[in-house]
Amino acid sequence: MRTRREFIQHLTVGAGILPFAMSTDAFGMSSPSVYIPQVQDGPVLKVALMGLGSYADRVAKAMQDCKRAKITGLISGTPSKLQSWGETYNVPDGSRYNYENFDAIKDNSEIDAVYIITPNALHHEQCLRVAAAGKHVICEKPMSINAKEGKEMVDACAKAGVKLLIGYRMHFEANTLNVVNMRKNGDLGDVKFFQGLSGFKIGDPTQWRLDKDLAGGGAMMDIGIYAINGARYMVGEEPIWVTAQEVKTDPVKFKEGVDETITFQLGFPSGAIASCLSTYSMNYLDKFFLNGDKGFAEMQPSTGYGPIKAWSHKGDITLPHVTHQTTQMDQMAAIIHDDSKPQIPVDGEEGLKDMKIIDAIMLAVKSGQKVKLDLA
């Protein structure tokens, strides 16, 4: 029996980074519709993980299956985590840092890049420090708490001559790319409508995600960004206006500046529209729906850790599940070392566009007016 990795390799053609695969529609007709992410052999990206919380744990475990990325450094404010993680992932004492002394990575040749996986409000300062140390930056989304900080991050990395990549794992997920390619190939016709539902019922009221000073907001920063980003790559255009409405049912749990539920609408140059929901008060909301004048594609779950489930007017989309963070880190190694170009961008400019949209959504909530967008 083949492993998932072997199955994907079997589908590849040559040594290209994004080889063709075939899909079968509801009438049994095969047609080329997707490129499955596949990296060429090459230098291994040596990564320091910053912020050793639950998501970093998921990333670290996924990286054990990477071909071209490995953990070579750790940054944390908790000494016991540095000790236990160092032993688990064979990171020597000299490559373990805290938040006060991590600027010393400048002199560590065993670190090429730092993956920032800390609370949102810390990303900006930490990114600037990593860039100043001459290391590439991989930053978890959202890249910052507003567009101003995001632009400063982009500029700092450009000035330092290092790459800034954002942790958009879905940009490399095979079923997602299948739907995007269906749209590009004209299978859906002219896109008219996108729906993105992103939400879950949040638990512990004392966690950092409900602390405005650390999170920079509430559900929109954490989960709503998936619908924002998804609308852009699914429709294949940049929005030119936004309207938005907020509902708050629990002002004790969701204090001032921490959004509970926001519905928002995006308008695109072609006339396509998007209707989206971001919430911390409802479960079972992980759905994308893309509608054109010739067909549709639907995904549910659409952005969870997988497996992603998708189907269209042509039938089920059933490409094999590979751990998202494994694919992401291998692909980011290729971007940094090979200057490869992903089908959907993951650079700092991509992250900045999402921050501009979030800023506009919050302005639309406050003003009750349609807000124009300029993402150029």
CSV table of C-alpha atoms in Angstrom, one decimal:
chain,number,residue,atom,x,y,z
A,1,MET,CA,0.0,0.0,0.0
A,2,ARG,CA,1.4,3.4,-0.9
A,3,THR,CA,1.8,6.1,1.7
A,4,ARG,CA,0.2,9.5,1.0
A,5,ARG,CA,3.6,11.0,0.2
A,6,GLU,CA,4.3,8.1,-2.3
A,7,PHE,CA,0.9,8.6,-3.9
A,8,ILE,CA,1.6,12.3,-4.5
A,9,GLN,CA,5.0,11.6,-5.9
A,10,HIS,CA,3.4,9.0,-8.2
A,11,LEU,CA,1.2,11.8,-9.6
A,12,THR,CA,4.1,14.2,-10.4
A,13,VAL,CA,5.5,14.8,-13.8
A,14,GLY,CA,9.2,15.5,-14.0
A,15,ALA,CA,10.9,17.6,-11.3
A,16,GLY,CA,8.6,20.6,-11.5
A,17,ILE,CA,7.5,22.3,-8.3
A,18,LEU,CA,3.8,22.3,-9.3
A,19,PRO,CA,3.2,19.2,-11.4
A,20,PHE,CA,-0.1,18.4,-13.2
A,21,ALA,CA,-2.6,15.9,-11.8
A,22,MET,CA,-5.9,14.7,-13.3
A,23,SER,CA,-9.4,14.9,-11.9
A,24,THR,CA,-12.5,13.1,-12.9
A,25,ASP,CA,-15.8,14.8,-13.3
A,26,ALA,CA,-19.3,13.5,-12.6
A,27,PHE,CA,-19.5,12.1,-16.1
A,28,GLY,CA,-16.2,10.1,-15.8
A,29,MET,CA,-14.3,12.6,-18.0
A,30,SER,CA,-10.7,13.3,-16.9
A,31,SER,CA,-9.4,16.8,-17.3
A,32,PRO,CA,-6.3,18.5,-16.0
A,33,SER,CA,-7.4,20.8,-13.2
A,34,VAL,CA,-4.8,21.0,-10.4
A,35,TYR,CA,-1.1,21.3,-9.6
A,36,ILE,CA,-0.1,19.3,-6.5
A,37,PRO,CA,2.7,21.2,-4.5
A,38,GLN,CA,6.0,19.3,-4.9
A,39,VAL,CA,9.4,20.7,-4.0
A,40,GLN,CA,12.6,19.9,-5.8
A,41,ASP,CA,15.6,18.6,-3.8
A,42,GLY,CA,17.8,21.3,-2.5
A,43,PRO,CA,19.2,23.1,0.5
A,44,VAL,CA,17.4,22.5,3.8
A,45,LEU,CA,15.9,25.6,5.5
A,46,LYS,CA,17.2,25.9,9.1
A,47,VAL,CA,14.3,27.3,11.1
A,48,ALA,CA,14.0,28.7,14.6
A,49,LEU,CA,10.5,28.6,16.1
A,50,MET,CA,9.6,31.6,18.1
A,51,GLY,CA,6.7,31.1,20.6
A,52,LEU,CA,6.4,27.5,21.8
A,53,GLY,CA,2.6,27.3,22.2
A,54,SER,CA,0.0,24.9,20.9
A,55,TYR,CA,0.3,25.9,17.2
A,56,ALA,CA,4.1,25.8,17.3
A,57,ASP,CA,3.7,22.3,18.6
A,58,ARG,CA,1.6,21.4,15.6
A,59,VAL,CA,4.2,23.0,13.3
A,60,ALA,CA,7.1,21.3,15.0
A,61,LYS,CA,5.5,17.8,14.7
A,62,ALA,CA,4.6,18.4,11.0
A,63,MET,CA,8.2,19.5,10.2
A,64,GLN,CA,9.5,16.1,11.2
A,65,ASP,CA,8.1,14.9,7.8
A,66,CYS,CA,9.6,17.8,5.8
A,67,LYS,CA,12.2,17.1,3.2
A,68,ARG,CA,13.7,20.6,3.1
A,69,ALA,CA,13.0,22.3,6.5
A,70,LYS,CA,14.1,21.4,9.9
A,71,ILE,CA,14.1,22.9,13.4
A,72,THR,CA,17.5,24.3,14.4
A,73,GLY,CA,16.6,27.0,16.9
A,74,LEU,CA,14.1,27.8,19.6
A,75,ILE,CA,12.9,31.1,21.1
A,76,SER,CA,10.7,31.3,24.2
A,77,GLY,CA,10.1,33.1,27.4
A,78,THR,CA,9.7,29.9,29.3
A,79,PRO,CA,12.9,28.2,30.3
A,80,SER,CA,11.3,24.8,30.9
A,81,LYS,CA,9.9,24.8,27.3
A,82,LEU,CA,13.4,25.6,25.9
A,83,GLN,CA,14.7,22.7,27.8
A,84,SER,CA,12.0,20.1,26.9
A,85,TRP,CA,11.7,21.2,23.3
A,86,GLY,CA,15.5,21.3,22.9
A,87,GLU,CA,15.7,17.8,24.0
A,88,THR,CA,12.8,16.6,21.8
A,89,TYR,CA,14.1,18.3,18.6
A,90,ASN,CA,17.8,18.0,19.3
A,91,VAL,CA,18.4,21.8,19.4
A,92,PRO,CA,21.6,22.5,21.3
A,93,ASP,CA,21.8,25.0,24.2
A,94,GLY,CA,23.6,27.5,22.0
A,95,SER,CA,20.6,27.7,19.7
A,96,ARG,CA,18.0,28.3,22.4
A,97,TYR,CA,17.1,31.9,23.1
A,98,ASN,CA,14.6,34.0,25.1
A,99,TYR,CA,12.8,37.2,24.1
A,100,GLU,CA,15.5,39.4,25.5
A,101,ASN,CA,18.5,37.9,23.8
A,102,PHE,CA,17.3,36.4,20.5
A,103,ASP,CA,19.0,39.2,18.6
A,104,ALA,CA,22.1,37.1,19.0
A,105,ILE,CA,20.7,34.8,16.2
A,106,LYS,CA,22.6,37.2,13.9
A,107,ASP,CA,25.8,35.2,14.7
A,108,ASN,CA,24.2,31.7,14.5
A,109,SER,CA,24.9,30.2,11.1
A,110,GLU,CA,22.6,27.3,12.0
A,111,ILE,CA,19.5,29.5,11.7
A,112,ASP,CA,18.3,30.7,8.3
A,113,ALA,CA,14.8,31.9,9.2
A,114,VAL,CA,12.6,32.5,12.2
A,115,TYR,CA,9.0,31.4,12.3
A,116,ILE,CA,7.1,33.9,14.5
A,117,ILE,CA,4.2,32.1,16.2
A,118,THR,CA,3.5,34.5,19.1
A,119,PRO,CA,0.4,36.6,19.9
A,120,ASN,CA,-0.5,39.0,17.0
A,121,ALA,CA,0.5,42.2,18.7
A,122,LEU,CA,4.0,41.0,19.2
A,123,HIS,CA,4.7,40.2,15.5
A,124,HIS,CA,5.7,43.7,14.4
A,125,GLU,CA,8.5,44.2,16.9
A,126,GLN,CA,9.7,40.7,16.7
A,127,CYS,CA,9.8,40.8,12.9
A,128,LEU,CA,11.8,44.0,12.9
A,129,ARG,CA,14.3,42.4,15.2
A,130,VAL,CA,14.6,39.2,13.2
A,131,ALA,CA,15.1,41.2,10.0
A,132,ALA,CA,17.8,43.4,11.7
A,133,ALA,CA,19.6,40.2,12.6
A,134,GLY,CA,19.7,39.3,8.9
A,135,LYS,CA,17.4,36.3,9.1
A,136,HIS,CA,14.4,35.5,6.9
A,137,VAL,CA,11.0,35.9,8.6
A,138,ILE,CA,8.1,33.5,8.5
A,139,CYS,CA,5.2,35.1,10.4
A,140,GLU,CA,2.0,33.5,11.4
A,141,LYS,CA,-1.2,35.3,10.3
A,142,PRO,CA,-2.4,37.9,10.8
A,143,MET,CA,1.0,39.4,10.1
A,144,SER,CA,0.2,42.4,12.5
A,145,ILE,CA,-2.6,44.2,14.1
A,146,ASN,CA,-3.1,46.8,11.4
A,147,ALA,CA,-1.9,47.8,8.0
A,148,LYS,CA,0.6,50.5,9.3
A,149,GLU,CA,2.5,47.9,11.2
A,150,GLY,CA,2.3,45.4,8.3
A,151,LYS,CA,3.8,48.0,5.9
A,152,GLU,CA,6.7,48.6,8.4
A,153,MET,CA,7.4,44.9,8.5
A,154,VAL,CA,7.5,44.6,4.7
A,155,ASP,CA,9.8,47.7,4.5
A,156,ALA,CA,12.1,46.4,7.3
A,157,CYS,CA,12.6,43.0,5.6
A,158,ALA,CA,13.2,44.6,2.2
A,159,LYS,CA,15.7,47.0,3.7
A,160,ALA,CA,17.5,44.1,5.4
A,161,GLY,CA,17.5,42.0,2.2
A,162,VAL,CA,15.5,39.1,3.8
A,163,LYS,CA,12.3,37.5,2.7
A,164,LEU,CA,9.0,38.0,4.7
A,165,LEU,CA,6.6,35.1,4.3
A,166,ILE,CA,3.2,34.7,6.0
A,167,GLY,CA,1.9,31.4,7.3
A,168,TYR,CA,-0.9,30.9,4.7
A,169,ARG,CA,-0.9,27.1,4.8
A,170,MET,CA,-4.0,26.9,2.6
A,171,HIS,CA,-2.2,28.4,-0.3
A,172,PHE,CA,-0.4,25.0,-0.7
A,173,GLU,CA,-3.3,22.6,0.0
A,174,ALA,CA,-4.1,20.4,-3.0
A,175,ASN,CA,-7.9,20.5,-2.9
A,176,THR,CA,-7.9,24.3,-2.5
A,177,LEU,CA,-5.6,24.6,-5.5
A,178,ASN,CA,-7.9,22.3,-7.4
A,179,VAL,CA,-10.8,24.7,-6.9
A,180,VAL,CA,-8.7,27.7,-7.7
A,181,ASN,CA,-7.6,26.0,-11.0
A,182,MET,CA,-11.2,25.1,-11.9
A,183,ARG,CA,-11.9,28.9,-11.7
A,184,LYS,CA,-8.8,29.7,-13.7
A,185,ASN,CA,-9.6,27.1,-16.3
A,186,GLY,CA,-13.1,28.6,-16.8
A,187,ASP,CA,-14.9,25.5,-15.4
A,188,LEU,CA,-17.1,27.8,-13.4
A,189,GLY,CA,-17.6,30.5,-16.0
A,190,ASP,CA,-17.7,34.1,-14.8
A,191,VAL,CA,-17.5,34.1,-11.0
A,192,LYS,CA,-20.5,35.9,-9.5
A,193,PHE,CA,-20.5,35.1,-5.8
A,194,PHE,CA,-18.4,33.9,-2.9
A,195,GLN,CA,-19.4,32.9,0.6
A,196,GLY,CA,-16.9,32.4,3.4
A,197,LEU,CA,-18.0,31.3,6.8
A,198,SER,CA,-15.3,31.2,9.5
A,199,GLY,CA,-16.0,30.7,13.2
A,200,PHE,CA,-16.1,28.6,16.3
A,201,LYS,CA,-17.3,29.0,19.9
A,202,ILE,CA,-14.3,30.2,21.8
A,203,GLY,CA,-13.6,28.8,25.3
A,204,ASP,CA,-11.4,30.2,28.1
A,205,PRO,CA,-12.3,33.8,28.6
A,206,THR,CA,-8.9,34.6,30.0
A,207,GLN,CA,-6.9,33.5,26.9
A,208,TRP,CA,-4.8,35.9,25.0
A,209,ARG,CA,-7.1,35.8,21.9
A,210,LEU,CA,-9.7,37.7,23.9
A,211,ASP,CA,-7.1,40.3,25.2
A,212,LYS,CA,-7.1,43.3,22.8
A,213,ASP,CA,-3.6,44.3,23.8
A,214,LEU,CA,-2.2,40.9,22.6
A,215,ALA,CA,-4.7,39.9,19.9
A,216,GLY,CA,-5.3,43.3,18.4
A,217,GLY,CA,-9.0,42.4,18.1
A,218,GLY,CA,-11.2,39.3,18.3
A,219,ALA,CA,-12.6,36.8,15.9
A,220,MET,CA,-11.7,38.8,12.8
A,221,MET,CA,-8.0,38.7,13.5
A,222,ASP,CA,-8.0,35.0,14.4
A,223,ILE,CA,-10.5,33.3,12.2
A,224,GLY,CA,-12.2,35.9,10.0
A,225,ILE,CA,-8.9,36.4,8.1
A,226,TYR,CA,-9.5,33.0,6.5
A,227,ALA,CA,-12.7,34.3,4.8
A,228,ILE,CA,-10.9,37.5,3.8
A,229,ASN,CA,-8.0,35.8,2.2
A,230,GLY,CA,-10.1,33.0,0.8
A,231,ALA,CA,-12.4,35.5,-1.0
A,232,ARG,CA,-9.4,37.0,-2.7
A,233,TYR,CA,-7.8,33.8,-4.0
A,234,MET,CA,-11.1,32.1,-4.8
A,235,VAL,CA,-12.6,35.0,-6.7
A,236,GLY,CA,-9.2,35.8,-8.2
A,237,GLU,CA,-9.6,39.5,-7.9
A,238,GLU,CA,-8.8,42.2,-5.3
A,239,PRO,CA,-11.9,43.8,-3.7
A,240,ILE,CA,-12.6,47.4,-4.2
A,241,TRP,CA,-15.1,48.1,-1.5
A,242,VAL,CA,-16.3,46.6,1.8
A,243,THR,CA,-19.4,47.0,4.1
A,244,ALA,CA,-19.7,45.4,7.5
A,245,GLN,CA,-21.9,44.9,10.5
A,246,GLU,CA,-21.1,43.8,14.1
A,247,VAL,CA,-23.2,41.8,16.6
A,248,LYS,CA,-22.1,41.4,20.2
A,249,THR,CA,-24.2,39.3,22.5
A,250,ASP,CA,-21.7,39.0,25.4
A,251,PRO,CA,-20.0,42.3,26.2
A,252,VAL,CA,-18.4,40.8,29.3
A,253,LYS,CA,-16.5,38.1,27.5
A,254,PHE,CA,-16.0,40.3,24.4
A,255,LYS,CA,-14.8,43.6,25.8
A,256,GLU,CA,-14.4,46.8,23.9
A,257,GLY,CA,-12.2,46.3,20.9
A,258,VAL,CA,-12.7,42.5,20.9
A,259,ASP,CA,-15.2,41.6,18.2
A,260,GLU,CA,-17.5,38.6,18.7
A,261,THR,CA,-19.3,38.4,15.3
A,262,ILE,CA,-18.9,40.5,12.2
A,263,THR,CA,-20.6,39.9,8.9
A,264,PHE,CA,-19.0,41.7,5.9
A,265,GLN,CA,-19.4,42.0,2.2
A,266,LEU,CA,-16.8,42.6,-0.4
A,267,GLY,CA,-17.2,44.0,-4.0
A,268,PHE,CA,-14.8,43.1,-6.8
A,269,PRO,CA,-14.1,45.0,-10.1
A,270,SER,CA,-15.9,42.3,-12.2
A,271,GLY,CA,-19.1,42.8,-10.3
A,272,ALA,CA,-18.6,39.7,-8.2
A,273,ILE,CA,-19.6,40.0,-4.6
A,274,ALA,CA,-18.6,38.1,-1.4
A,275,SER,CA,-20.7,37.6,1.7
A,276,CYS,CA,-18.7,36.5,4.8
A,277,LEU,CA,-19.0,35.8,8.5
A,278,SER,CA,-16.5,35.9,11.2
A,279,THR,CA,-17.4,34.7,14.7
A,280,TYR,CA,-16.3,33.4,18.1
A,281,SER,CA,-19.8,32.4,19.2
A,282,MET,CA,-20.9,29.7,16.7
A,283,ASN,CA,-19.5,26.3,15.8
A,284,TYR,CA,-19.6,24.4,12.5
A,285,LEU,CA,-18.6,27.4,10.4
A,286,ASP,CA,-15.8,26.4,8.1
A,287,LYS,CA,-17.2,26.7,4.6
A,288,PHE,CA,-16.4,28.3,1.3
A,289,PHE,CA,-18.8,28.4,-1.6
A,290,LEU,CA,-17.8,29.8,-5.1
A,291,ASN,CA,-20.5,30.3,-7.7
A,292,GLY,CA,-20.1,31.1,-11.4
A,293,ASP,CA,-22.5,31.2,-14.3
A,294,LYS,CA,-21.4,27.8,-15.5
A,295,GLY,CA,-20.8,25.9,-12.2
A,296,PHE,CA,-19.9,26.0,-8.6
A,297,ALA,CA,-17.4,24.7,-6.1
A,298,GLU,CA,-17.9,24.1,-2.4
A,299,MET,CA,-15.6,23.3,0.5
A,300,GLN,CA,-16.5,22.2,4.0
A,301,PRO,CA,-14.3,22.1,6.0
A,302,SER,CA,-12.5,24.7,3.9
A,303,THR,CA,-9.6,25.9,6.1
A,304,GLY,CA,-9.4,23.5,9.1
A,305,TYR,CA,-6.4,21.3,9.6
A,306,GLY,CA,-7.9,18.7,7.4
A,307,PRO,CA,-8.8,16.7,5.6
A,308,ILE,CA,-10.3,19.4,3.5
A,309,LYS,CA,-13.5,18.2,1.7
A,310,ALA,CA,-14.5,19.7,-1.6
A,311,TRP,CA,-16.9,19.1,-4.4
A,312,SER,CA,-18.3,20.9,-7.5
A,313,HIS,CA,-20.9,20.6,-10.2
A,314,LYS,CA,-18.6,18.1,-11.8
A,315,GLY,CA,-18.4,15.8,-8.7
A,316,ASP,CA,-16.3,15.2,-5.6
A,317,ILE,CA,-12.8,16.6,-5.3
A,318,THR,CA,-10.7,14.0,-3.5
A,319,LEU,CA,-7.0,14.7,-3.6
A,320,PRO,CA,-5.1,13.1,-0.8
A,321,HIS,CA,-4.6,14.8,2.6
A,322,VAL,CA,-1.1,15.8,3.5
A,323,THR,CA,-0.4,17.6,6.8
A,324,HIS,CA,-0.7,21.3,5.8
A,325,GLN,CA,2.2,22.6,7.8
A,326,THR,CA,4.5,19.9,6.3
A,327,THR,CA,3.7,21.1,2.8
A,328,GLN,CA,3.9,24.7,3.8
A,329,MET,CA,7.3,24.5,5.3
A,330,ASP,CA,8.8,22.6,2.4
A,331,GLN,CA,7.3,25.1,0.0
A,332,MET,CA,8.6,28.0,2.0
A,333,ALA,CA,12.1,26.4,2.0
A,334,ALA,CA,11.8,26.4,-1.8
A,335,ILE,CA,10.7,30.0,-1.9
A,336,ILE,CA,13.6,31.1,0.3
A,337,HIS,CA,16.4,29.0,-1.2
A,338,ASP,CA,15.2,28.5,-4.8
A,339,ASP,CA,13.2,31.7,-5.2
A,340,SER,CA,10.3,29.6,-6.4
A,341,LYS,CA,7.0,31.3,-7.0
A,342,PRO,CA,3.9,29.7,-5.4
A,343,GLN,CA,0.6,29.6,-7.3
A,344,ILE,CA,-1.0,31.8,-4.6
A,345,PRO,CA,1.5,34.3,-3.0
A,346,VAL,CA,2.5,34.1,0.7
A,347,ASP,CA,4.8,37.1,0.8
A,348,GLY,CA,4.5,40.1,3.1
A,349,GLU,CA,2.6,42.1,0.4
A,350,GLU,CA,-0.1,39.4,0.4
A,351,GLY,CA,-0.4,39.7,4.2
A,352,LEU,CA,-0.5,43.5,4.0
A,353,LYS,CA,-3.5,43.4,1.7
A,354,ASP,CA,-5.4,41.4,4.2
A,355,MET,CA,-4.5,43.9,6.9
A,356,LYS,CA,-5.8,46.7,4.8
A,357,ILE,CA,-9.1,44.9,4.4
A,358,ILE,CA,-9.4,44.3,8.1
A,359,ASP,CA,-8.7,48.0,8.8
A,360,ALA,CA,-11.5,48.8,6.3
A,361,ILE,CA,-13.9,46.3,7.8
A,362,MET,CA,-13.5,47.8,11.2
A,363,LEU,CA,-14.0,51.3,9.8
A,364,ALA,CA,-17.1,50.1,8.0
A,365,VAL,CA,-18.4,48.7,11.3
A,366,LYS,CA,-18.0,52.0,13.1
A,367,SER,CA,-19.2,54.2,10.3
A,368,GLY,CA,-22.0,52.1,8.9
A,369,GLN,CA,-20.8,53.2,5.4
A,370,LYS,CA,-19.3,51.5,2.4
A,371,VAL,CA,-15.5,51.8,2.5
A,372,LYS,CA,-13.5,52.0,-0.7
A,373,LEU,CA,-10.4,49.8,-0.9
A,374,ASP,CA,-7.2,50.3,-2.8
A,375,LEU,CA,-4.9,47.3,-2.5
A,376,ALA,CA,-2.5,48.3,-5.3
